[in-house]
Amino acid sequence: MAENFFDKFRLLTEKEDYQTVNTNIENGVVFRGTNLWVLIFAIFVASLGLNVNSTAVIIGAMLISPLMGPIMGIGFGMGINDISLLRKAIYNFLVATGVALATSTIFFLLSPISDAHSEILARTSPNIYDVLIAFFGGLAGILATSSRHKGNVIPGVAIATALMPPLCTAGYGLATLQLSFFFGAFYLFIINTVFIALATFIFVRLLHFPLKDLHSVQSEKRARRIVWVIVLLTLLPSIYFGFDIVQQSKFTKNANHFINNEAHFTNDYLLNKKIDAKNKSISLVFGGKEILPAEIQQLKLRLKNYQLDSSALEVKQGFAYLADNKNNESNEQFNQLTNALGMKEKQLNLVQLKFDSILNQQKLSVQIYSELKIQYPQLKRAIIEPSITINDSLMQTNTYLVLLNMSAGLPKAEKNKLEKWLKVRLNQANLKLIFQ
């Protein structure tokens, strides 16, 4: 039973013929004619997608991009010790990268839209998670290429590993002279390249494809050392950035907990908050009465309860803050705070109206009970309140419920008279009178 179960994971029985795999890899490596033009068009499509912030367009560009070819060729060439294929793959990879960068740079130089939308910003901060995506995507890619059951894996790998958008973002960085965008995006492209190639190299060795003789043990050792040095040099910065992202996420979570649980002052309400996880700072803008320095200090002392000891907390006093800084604050921010204050006032007014309505109802009920007690001394208790009647079809009708507990009963005529009096007194035509 166990043997049959583990047989499901065996790959050698589905392995494609070596010559077929080798031919497919070599054909995908070459960038000339059709492949080169398809790459240029794909770069234009991806750049347009980034420019208008369209995820669907970017995904379409990744599907038509032929960039996976030379990258898998690099990994395959290293895996079977084919120096000729490796050189060809590296050369075509460099050509493709250069053409892609030039195309995207030209596009963004000519484009009238220069804003960095979310799709661009998402490609400027690579980390260890991008390494894992590239590595497992590369494993899926070479597995599909080496298997007779290819399915639709390659398009999925092209989308997951996202080779096109980083190159286009790097071009955007060059065109707008924002070098931080260029280096961040190009580093993401290098991560994808290195770890797709590494996954291909590892899987080729696992599948025991025939190796070409390098005629020198030293040459093979040197090639392996070069591979692992490149992998480590690519991996280490991503680990640092990944750790930094985890820390920033933790800071943001703790800061939100702190604000929700502690940032409350009597007769004040929070108008705006800004959490800067990178610089470990929290800025709060309150509206209402003036917050005393002692109260702010007490709030800062509670930061340590949320692992925010080293963070900077700034409390700003709403409109007073804006008045003191009107030269530095935009009209838009002032309007936002005005609108927020207006919304808070409306909410408070609604709450006050509901409270007043309940209070008035209580006073009315007490008054009606006093009047009834004078007319009917046998009255012991009463419930007098608005209610809702619900029928079988779930129709709701507003009504008034009056329940009277009397020590002695009343004649029917007196009950009818009392009901009419209550309808007039309460100004409620729909009234339900119950005697106990």
Short mmCIF file of C-alpha atoms in Angstrom, two decimals:
data_model
loop_
_atom_site.label_atom_id
_atom_site.label_comp_id
_atom_site.label_asym_id
_atom_site.label_seq_id
_atom_site.Cartn_x
_atom_site.Cartn_y
_atom_site.Cartn_z
CA MET A 1 0.00 0.00 0.00
CA ALA A 2 2.76 2.47 0.97
CA GLU A 3 4.77 1.60 -2.13
CA ASN A 4 1.83 2.35 -4.44
CA PHE A 5 1.26 5.68 -2.71
CA PHE A 6 4.87 6.86 -3.16
CA ASP A 7 4.84 5.67 -6.76
CA LYS A 8 2.53 8.62 -7.44
CA PHE A 9 5.50 10.96 -6.90
CA ARG A 10 7.92 9.24 -9.28
CA LEU A 11 8.93 11.32 -12.30
CA LEU A 12 11.28 9.13 -14.30
CA THR A 13 8.43 7.18 -15.89
CA GLU A 14 7.02 10.43 -17.36
CA LYS A 15 10.37 11.93 -18.36
CA GLU A 16 10.56 13.28 -21.89
CA ASP A 17 13.25 12.02 -24.24
CA TYR A 18 16.54 13.88 -23.60
CA GLN A 19 17.01 14.87 -27.23
CA THR A 20 13.51 16.37 -27.37
CA VAL A 21 14.08 18.40 -24.19
CA ASN A 22 17.48 19.57 -25.41
CA THR A 23 16.05 20.66 -28.76
CA ASN A 24 13.16 22.54 -27.14
CA ILE A 25 15.52 24.34 -24.75
CA GLU A 26 17.95 25.30 -27.55
CA ASN A 27 15.10 26.62 -29.72
CA GLY A 28 13.81 28.77 -26.84
CA VAL A 29 17.26 30.23 -26.19
CA VAL A 30 17.73 32.00 -29.50
CA PHE A 31 16.57 35.62 -29.76
CA ARG A 32 16.30 36.75 -33.35
CA GLY A 33 13.52 37.51 -35.79
CA THR A 34 10.12 36.52 -34.38
CA ASN A 35 11.29 35.96 -30.77
CA LEU A 36 12.97 39.37 -30.64
CA TRP A 37 9.95 41.23 -32.03
CA VAL A 38 7.59 39.34 -29.71
CA LEU A 39 9.79 40.44 -26.80
CA ILE A 40 9.67 44.10 -27.92
CA PHE A 41 5.88 44.01 -28.31
CA ALA A 42 5.52 42.29 -24.94
CA ILE A 43 7.65 45.00 -23.31
CA PHE A 44 5.43 47.70 -24.83
CA VAL A 45 2.30 45.91 -23.58
CA ALA A 46 3.77 45.47 -20.06
CA SER A 47 4.92 49.11 -19.97
CA LEU A 48 1.45 50.27 -20.99
CA GLY A 49 -0.02 48.09 -18.23
CA LEU A 50 2.30 49.62 -15.65
CA ASN A 51 1.62 53.10 -16.98
CA VAL A 52 -2.16 52.81 -16.63
CA ASN A 53 -1.94 50.54 -13.57
CA SER A 54 -3.76 47.63 -15.25
CA THR A 55 -3.03 44.19 -13.77
CA ALA A 56 -4.84 42.40 -16.63
CA VAL A 57 -2.65 44.04 -19.28
CA ILE A 58 0.53 43.18 -17.34
CA ILE A 59 -0.53 39.54 -17.06
CA GLY A 60 -1.16 39.46 -20.82
CA ALA A 61 2.36 40.76 -21.45
CA MET A 62 3.87 38.08 -19.21
CA LEU A 63 2.01 35.37 -21.14
CA ILE A 64 3.41 36.43 -24.52
CA SER A 65 6.93 37.12 -23.29
CA PRO A 66 9.64 34.68 -24.49
CA LEU A 67 12.13 35.63 -21.71
CA MET A 68 11.90 32.24 -19.95
CA GLY A 69 13.76 30.59 -22.85
CA PRO A 70 17.34 31.81 -22.31
CA ILE A 71 17.02 31.66 -18.51
CA MET A 72 16.06 27.99 -18.58
CA GLY A 73 18.79 27.53 -21.19
CA ILE A 74 21.36 28.85 -18.68
CA GLY A 75 20.18 26.41 -16.01
CA PHE A 76 19.98 23.50 -18.46
CA GLY A 77 23.42 24.24 -19.89
CA MET A 78 24.93 24.27 -16.38
CA GLY A 79 23.01 21.10 -15.49
CA ILE A 80 24.38 19.01 -18.36
CA ASN A 81 27.80 20.75 -18.54
CA ASP A 82 27.05 22.05 -22.05
CA ILE A 83 29.37 25.07 -22.30
CA SER A 84 28.26 25.89 -25.85
CA LEU A 85 24.57 26.03 -24.85
CA LEU A 86 25.45 27.99 -21.72
CA ARG A 87 27.36 30.62 -23.68
CA LYS A 88 24.57 30.91 -26.24
CA ALA A 89 21.95 31.24 -23.51
CA ILE A 90 23.92 33.90 -21.61
CA TYR A 91 24.55 35.88 -24.81
CA ASN A 92 20.89 35.81 -25.82
CA PHE A 93 19.81 36.61 -22.26
CA LEU A 94 22.01 39.72 -22.27
CA VAL A 95 20.68 40.74 -25.70
CA ALA A 96 17.07 40.26 -24.57
CA THR A 97 17.67 42.18 -21.35
CA GLY A 98 19.33 45.06 -23.18
CA VAL A 99 16.57 45.28 -25.80
CA ALA A 100 13.86 45.08 -23.11
CA LEU A 101 15.48 47.82 -21.01
CA ALA A 102 15.96 50.08 -24.02
CA THR A 103 12.37 49.55 -25.19
CA SER A 104 10.82 50.26 -21.80
CA THR A 105 13.06 53.30 -21.23
CA ILE A 106 12.07 54.78 -24.60
CA PHE A 107 8.40 54.13 -23.88
CA PHE A 108 8.46 55.90 -20.50
CA LEU A 109 10.47 58.78 -21.95
CA LEU A 110 7.71 59.33 -24.51
CA SER A 111 4.74 58.58 -22.25
CA PRO A 112 2.86 61.64 -20.93
CA ILE A 113 1.98 59.70 -17.75
CA SER A 114 4.89 59.72 -15.31
CA ASP A 115 3.20 58.78 -12.03
CA ALA A 116 4.47 55.70 -10.18
CA HIS A 117 1.31 53.65 -9.67
CA SER A 118 0.95 50.67 -7.33
CA GLU A 119 1.93 48.15 -10.05
CA ILE A 120 5.27 49.96 -10.48
CA LEU A 121 5.90 50.39 -6.76
CA ALA A 122 5.21 46.68 -6.16
CA ARG A 123 8.34 45.82 -8.20
CA THR A 124 10.81 48.05 -6.39
CA SER A 125 11.22 46.21 -3.07
CA PRO A 126 12.25 42.57 -3.67
CA ASN A 127 12.76 40.19 -0.75
CA ILE A 128 13.18 36.53 0.21
CA TYR A 129 9.60 35.75 -0.80
CA ASP A 130 10.42 36.69 -4.39
CA VAL A 131 13.33 34.22 -4.20
CA LEU A 132 10.97 31.43 -3.17
CA ILE A 133 8.48 32.33 -5.92
CA ALA A 134 11.21 32.29 -8.57
CA PHE A 135 12.72 29.03 -7.30
CA PHE A 136 9.49 27.04 -7.09
CA GLY A 137 8.27 28.59 -10.33
CA GLY A 138 11.51 27.51 -11.99
CA LEU A 139 11.05 23.97 -10.64
CA ALA A 140 7.56 23.84 -12.13
CA GLY A 141 8.86 25.20 -15.44
CA ILE A 142 11.68 22.71 -15.94
CA LEU A 143 9.45 19.87 -14.74
CA ALA A 144 6.88 20.72 -17.41
CA THR A 145 9.59 21.05 -20.06
CA SER A 146 11.13 17.69 -19.11
CA SER A 147 7.83 15.81 -18.89
CA ARG A 148 5.59 14.32 -21.53
CA HIS A 149 2.62 15.80 -19.62
CA LYS A 150 3.30 19.50 -20.06
CA GLY A 151 -0.19 20.92 -19.44
CA ASN A 152 -0.41 24.71 -19.07
CA VAL A 153 2.43 25.06 -16.58
CA ILE A 154 4.73 27.35 -18.58
CA PRO A 155 2.18 30.22 -18.89
CA GLY A 156 1.52 29.93 -15.16
CA VAL A 157 5.23 30.07 -14.39
CA ALA A 158 5.61 33.14 -16.64
CA ILE A 159 2.89 34.92 -14.64
CA ALA A 160 4.09 33.82 -11.19
CA THR A 161 7.75 34.68 -11.69
CA ALA A 162 6.92 37.99 -13.42
CA LEU A 163 10.01 38.62 -15.53
CA MET A 164 8.57 41.40 -17.67
CA PRO A 165 7.25 43.93 -15.10
CA PRO A 166 10.58 44.32 -13.25
CA LEU A 167 12.40 45.05 -16.50
CA CYS A 168 9.76 47.61 -17.47
CA THR A 169 9.92 49.18 -14.00
CA ALA A 170 13.70 49.38 -14.32
CA GLY A 171 13.17 51.20 -17.63
CA TYR A 172 10.77 53.56 -15.85
CA GLY A 173 13.48 54.26 -13.27
CA LEU A 174 16.00 55.11 -16.00
CA ALA A 175 13.53 57.27 -17.92
CA THR A 176 12.53 59.28 -14.85
CA LEU A 177 16.03 59.28 -13.34
CA GLN A 178 14.81 57.51 -10.20
CA LEU A 179 17.73 55.18 -9.61
CA SER A 180 16.17 53.59 -6.52
CA PHE A 181 13.36 52.31 -8.77
CA PHE A 182 15.88 51.05 -11.31
CA PHE A 183 18.08 49.16 -8.86
CA GLY A 184 15.14 47.72 -6.90
CA ALA A 185 13.34 46.47 -10.00
CA PHE A 186 16.49 45.21 -11.71
CA TYR A 187 17.47 43.33 -8.55
CA LEU A 188 14.06 41.63 -8.64
CA PHE A 189 14.72 40.66 -12.27
CA ILE A 190 18.12 39.23 -11.28
CA ILE A 191 16.49 37.25 -8.44
CA ASN A 192 13.98 35.73 -10.86
CA THR A 193 16.71 34.94 -13.38
CA VAL A 194 19.16 33.35 -10.95
CA PHE A 195 16.64 31.20 -9.09
CA ILE A 196 14.76 30.02 -12.17
CA ALA A 197 18.14 28.99 -13.61
CA LEU A 198 19.14 27.37 -10.28
CA ALA A 199 15.88 25.40 -10.12
CA THR A 200 16.47 24.23 -13.69
CA PHE A 201 20.06 23.22 -12.87
CA ILE A 202 19.00 21.22 -9.78
CA PHE A 203 16.13 19.45 -11.52
CA VAL A 204 18.22 18.51 -14.55
CA ARG A 205 20.71 16.83 -12.21
CA LEU A 206 17.88 15.06 -10.33
CA LEU A 207 16.46 13.70 -13.59
CA HIS A 208 19.90 12.27 -14.49
CA PHE A 209 20.14 13.76 -17.95
CA PRO A 210 23.44 12.75 -19.62
CA LEU A 211 26.31 15.11 -18.77
CA LYS A 212 28.84 16.39 -21.25
CA ASP A 213 32.47 15.85 -20.31
CA LEU A 214 34.30 19.05 -19.38
CA HIS A 215 37.66 17.24 -19.77
CA SER A 216 38.71 18.72 -16.44
CA VAL A 217 37.60 18.03 -12.89
CA GLN A 218 38.98 21.44 -11.89
CA SER A 219 36.83 23.17 -14.51
CA GLU A 220 33.68 21.50 -13.17
CA LYS A 221 34.53 22.42 -9.59
CA ARG A 222 35.23 25.99 -10.60
CA ALA A 223 31.91 26.17 -12.49
CA ARG A 224 30.04 24.91 -9.40
CA ARG A 225 31.77 27.44 -7.19
CA ILE A 226 30.82 30.25 -9.56
CA VAL A 227 27.19 29.07 -9.54
CA TRP A 228 26.93 29.03 -5.75
CA VAL A 229 28.73 32.36 -5.35
CA ILE A 230 26.21 33.96 -7.72
CA VAL A 231 23.33 32.31 -5.84
CA LEU A 232 24.60 33.52 -2.46
CA LEU A 233 25.29 37.05 -3.69
CA THR A 234 21.73 37.20 -5.03
CA LEU A 235 20.15 35.56 -1.99
CA LEU A 236 21.71 37.47 0.92
CA PRO A 237 20.27 40.95 0.20
CA SER A 238 16.82 39.41 -0.31
CA ILE A 239 16.98 37.79 3.15
CA TYR A 240 17.75 41.19 4.67
CA PHE A 241 14.89 42.87 2.78
CA GLY A 242 12.54 40.02 3.68
CA PHE A 243 13.40 40.36 7.37
CA ASP A 244 12.86 44.11 7.09
CA ILE A 245 9.40 43.59 5.57
CA VAL A 246 8.44 41.18 8.37
CA GLN A 247 9.58 43.74 10.96
CA GLN A 248 7.65 46.54 9.25
CA SER A 249 4.53 44.38 9.10
CA LYS A 250 4.91 43.57 12.80
CA PHE A 251 5.37 47.27 13.63
CA THR A 252 2.25 48.24 11.67
CA LYS A 253 0.17 45.56 13.40
CA ASN A 254 1.37 46.59 16.88
CA ALA A 255 0.85 50.27 16.08
CA ASN A 256 -2.74 49.67 15.01
CA HIS A 257 -3.41 47.70 18.19
CA PHE A 258 -1.90 50.55 20.23
CA ILE A 259 -4.04 53.18 18.49
CA ASN A 260 -7.26 51.14 18.78
CA ASN A 261 -6.73 50.31 22.46
CA GLU A 262 -4.95 53.34 23.90
CA ALA A 263 -5.35 56.46 21.72
CA HIS A 264 -8.54 57.71 23.40
CA PHE A 265 -9.04 61.06 25.14
CA THR A 266 -12.21 62.38 26.76
CA ASN A 267 -14.03 64.85 24.48
CA ASP A 268 -11.54 64.16 21.66
CA TYR A 269 -11.70 61.99 18.59
CA LEU A 270 -9.05 60.74 16.19
CA LEU A 271 -9.19 62.62 12.87
CA ASN A 272 -6.21 61.05 11.14
CA LYS A 273 -3.42 58.56 11.75
CA LYS A 274 -0.16 57.89 9.92
CA ILE A 275 2.00 54.85 10.63
CA ASP A 276 5.51 54.95 9.12
CA ALA A 277 6.85 51.43 9.67
CA LYS A 278 10.13 52.15 7.90
CA ASN A 279 11.05 55.04 10.20
CA LYS A 280 9.16 53.58 13.20
CA SER A 281 6.98 56.61 13.78
CA ILE A 282 3.30 57.13 14.58
CA SER A 283 1.51 60.41 13.95
CA LEU A 284 -1.99 61.04 15.35
CA VAL A 285 -4.20 64.07 14.67
CA PHE A 286 -7.02 64.65 17.18
CA GLY A 287 -9.99 67.00 17.09
CA GLY A 288 -11.79 68.34 20.14
CA LYS A 289 -10.55 69.89 23.35
CA GLU A 290 -6.86 70.56 23.92
CA ILE A 291 -4.90 67.47 25.00
CA LEU A 292 -2.61 68.24 27.92
CA PRO A 293 1.14 67.41 27.72
CA ALA A 294 0.77 65.12 30.74
CA GLU A 295 -1.89 63.09 28.90
CA ILE A 296 0.35 62.77 25.84
CA GLN A 297 3.24 61.64 28.04
CA GLN A 298 1.04 58.98 29.64
CA LEU A 299 0.11 57.75 26.17
CA LYS A 300 3.78 57.52 25.16
CA LEU A 301 4.59 55.50 28.27
CA ARG A 302 2.09 52.86 27.13
CA LEU A 303 4.01 52.27 23.87
CA LYS A 304 6.22 49.70 25.62
CA ASN A 305 3.16 47.52 26.26
CA TYR A 306 2.93 47.00 22.50
CA GLN A 307 6.65 46.43 21.77
CA LEU A 308 6.91 49.98 20.40
CA ASP A 309 9.54 51.27 22.85
CA SER A 310 11.85 52.64 20.16
CA SER A 311 9.12 54.26 18.07
CA ALA A 312 8.39 57.99 17.91
CA LEU A 313 4.85 59.11 18.75
CA GLU A 314 3.62 62.52 17.64
CA VAL A 315 0.23 63.83 18.76
CA LYS A 316 -1.15 66.79 16.79
CA GLN A 317 -4.05 68.99 17.89
CA GLY A 318 -6.29 69.00 14.82
CA PHE A 319 -7.18 72.50 13.60
CA ALA A 320 -4.82 74.17 16.04
CA TYR A 321 -2.03 72.15 14.43
CA LEU A 322 -3.14 73.20 10.97
CA ALA A 323 -3.32 76.85 11.94
CA ASP A 324 0.26 76.74 13.21
CA ASN A 325 1.47 74.96 10.09
CA LYS A 326 -0.72 76.48 7.38
CA ASN A 327 2.26 77.22 5.21
CA ASN A 328 3.27 73.56 5.12
CA GLU A 329 -0.15 71.88 5.00
CA SER A 330 -2.24 71.64 1.86
CA ASN A 331 -5.81 72.84 1.52
CA GLU A 332 -6.75 69.28 0.71
CA GLN A 333 -5.63 68.04 4.13
CA PHE A 334 -7.47 70.90 5.81
CA ASN A 335 -10.63 69.97 3.91
CA GLN A 336 -10.23 66.33 4.88
CA LEU A 337 -10.04 67.25 8.55
CA THR A 338 -13.02 69.59 8.17
CA ASN A 339 -15.09 66.84 6.58
CA ALA A 340 -14.02 64.36 9.25
CA LEU A 341 -15.05 66.78 11.98
CA GLY A 342 -18.38 67.37 10.26
CA MET A 343 -19.03 63.63 10.05
CA LYS A 344 -18.18 63.19 13.72
CA GLU A 345 -20.55 66.00 14.66
CA LYS A 346 -23.36 64.44 12.64
CA GLN A 347 -22.78 61.09 14.32
CA LEU A 348 -22.82 62.74 17.75
CA ASN A 349 -26.03 64.60 16.89
CA LEU A 350 -27.71 61.37 15.82
CA VAL A 351 -26.67 59.67 19.05
CA GLN A 352 -27.91 62.66 21.04
CA LEU A 353 -31.27 62.61 19.23
CA LYS A 354 -31.72 58.91 19.98
CA PHE A 355 -30.81 59.48 23.61
CA ASP A 356 -33.22 62.42 23.89
CA SER A 357 -35.98 60.33 22.29
CA ILE A 358 -35.47 57.52 24.80
CA LEU A 359 -35.36 59.99 27.70
CA ASN A 360 -38.55 61.74 26.54
CA GLN A 361 -40.28 58.39 26.15
CA GLN A 362 -39.35 57.44 29.70
CA LYS A 363 -40.68 60.77 31.00
CA LEU A 364 -43.93 60.30 29.04
CA SER A 365 -44.38 56.78 30.40
CA VAL A 366 -43.94 58.01 33.98
CA GLN A 367 -46.43 60.85 33.37
CA ILE A 368 -49.04 58.51 31.84
CA TYR A 369 -48.66 56.08 34.74
CA SER A 370 -49.23 58.93 37.24
CA GLU A 371 -52.38 60.03 35.41
CA LEU A 372 -53.71 56.45 35.23
CA LYS A 373 -53.00 55.89 38.92
CA ILE A 374 -55.21 58.85 39.82
CA GLN A 375 -58.07 57.47 37.69
CA TYR A 376 -57.57 53.83 38.69
CA PRO A 377 -56.15 53.40 42.21
CA GLN A 378 -56.17 49.61 41.74
CA LEU A 379 -53.33 49.98 39.14
CA LYS A 380 -50.18 48.27 40.46
CA ARG A 381 -47.72 48.17 37.54
CA ALA A 382 -47.61 49.27 33.89
CA ILE A 383 -45.53 48.88 30.73
CA ILE A 384 -45.95 51.78 28.30
CA GLU A 385 -43.60 51.82 25.31
CA PRO A 386 -43.42 51.87 21.48
CA SER A 387 -43.27 48.44 19.87
CA ILE A 388 -43.48 46.56 16.53
CA THR A 389 -46.09 44.02 15.42
CA ILE A 390 -44.90 41.27 13.03
CA ASN A 391 -47.32 39.00 11.14
CA ASP A 392 -46.83 35.66 9.31
CA SER A 393 -45.65 37.38 6.13
CA LEU A 394 -43.01 39.23 8.19
CA MET A 395 -44.74 42.56 7.66
CA GLN A 396 -43.84 45.00 10.42
CA THR A 397 -46.24 47.58 11.87
CA ASN A 398 -45.38 50.27 14.38
CA THR A 399 -47.62 50.09 17.40
CA TYR A 400 -47.81 51.17 21.04
CA LEU A 401 -47.87 48.55 23.76
CA VAL A 402 -49.65 49.31 27.05
CA LEU A 403 -49.76 46.52 29.63
CA LEU A 404 -51.64 47.29 32.86
CA ASN A 405 -51.47 45.15 35.98
CA MET A 406 -54.49 45.85 38.22
CA SER A 407 -55.55 44.36 41.53
CA ALA A 408 -59.19 44.42 40.38
CA GLY A 409 -60.69 44.00 36.94
CA LEU A 410 -62.55 46.62 34.91
CA PRO A 411 -65.87 46.36 33.10
CA LYS A 412 -65.67 46.03 29.30
CA ALA A 413 -67.13 49.48 28.77
CA GLU A 414 -64.51 50.99 31.07
CA LYS A 415 -61.74 49.15 29.20
CA ASN A 416 -62.94 50.55 25.87
CA LYS A 417 -63.08 54.04 27.37
CA LEU A 418 -59.55 53.69 28.74
CA GLU A 419 -58.23 52.48 25.38
CA LYS A 420 -59.72 55.49 23.59
CA TRP A 421 -58.23 57.83 26.20
CA LEU A 422 -54.76 56.28 25.77
CA LYS A 423 -54.90 56.66 21.97
CA VAL A 424 -55.69 60.35 22.34
CA ARG A 425 -53.18 60.90 25.15
CA LEU A 426 -50.34 59.15 23.35
CA ASN A 427 -51.44 60.38 19.90
CA GLN A 428 -51.24 56.77 18.66
CA ALA A 429 -54.07 55.31 16.61
CA ASN A 430 -52.40 51.87 16.56
CA LEU A 431 -52.35 50.82 20.21
CA LYS A 432 -52.42 47.43 21.92
CA LEU A 433 -53.93 47.48 25.44
CA ILE A 434 -53.44 44.38 27.61
CA PHE A 435 -54.82 43.83 31.12
CA GLN A 436 -53.33 41.47 33.70
#
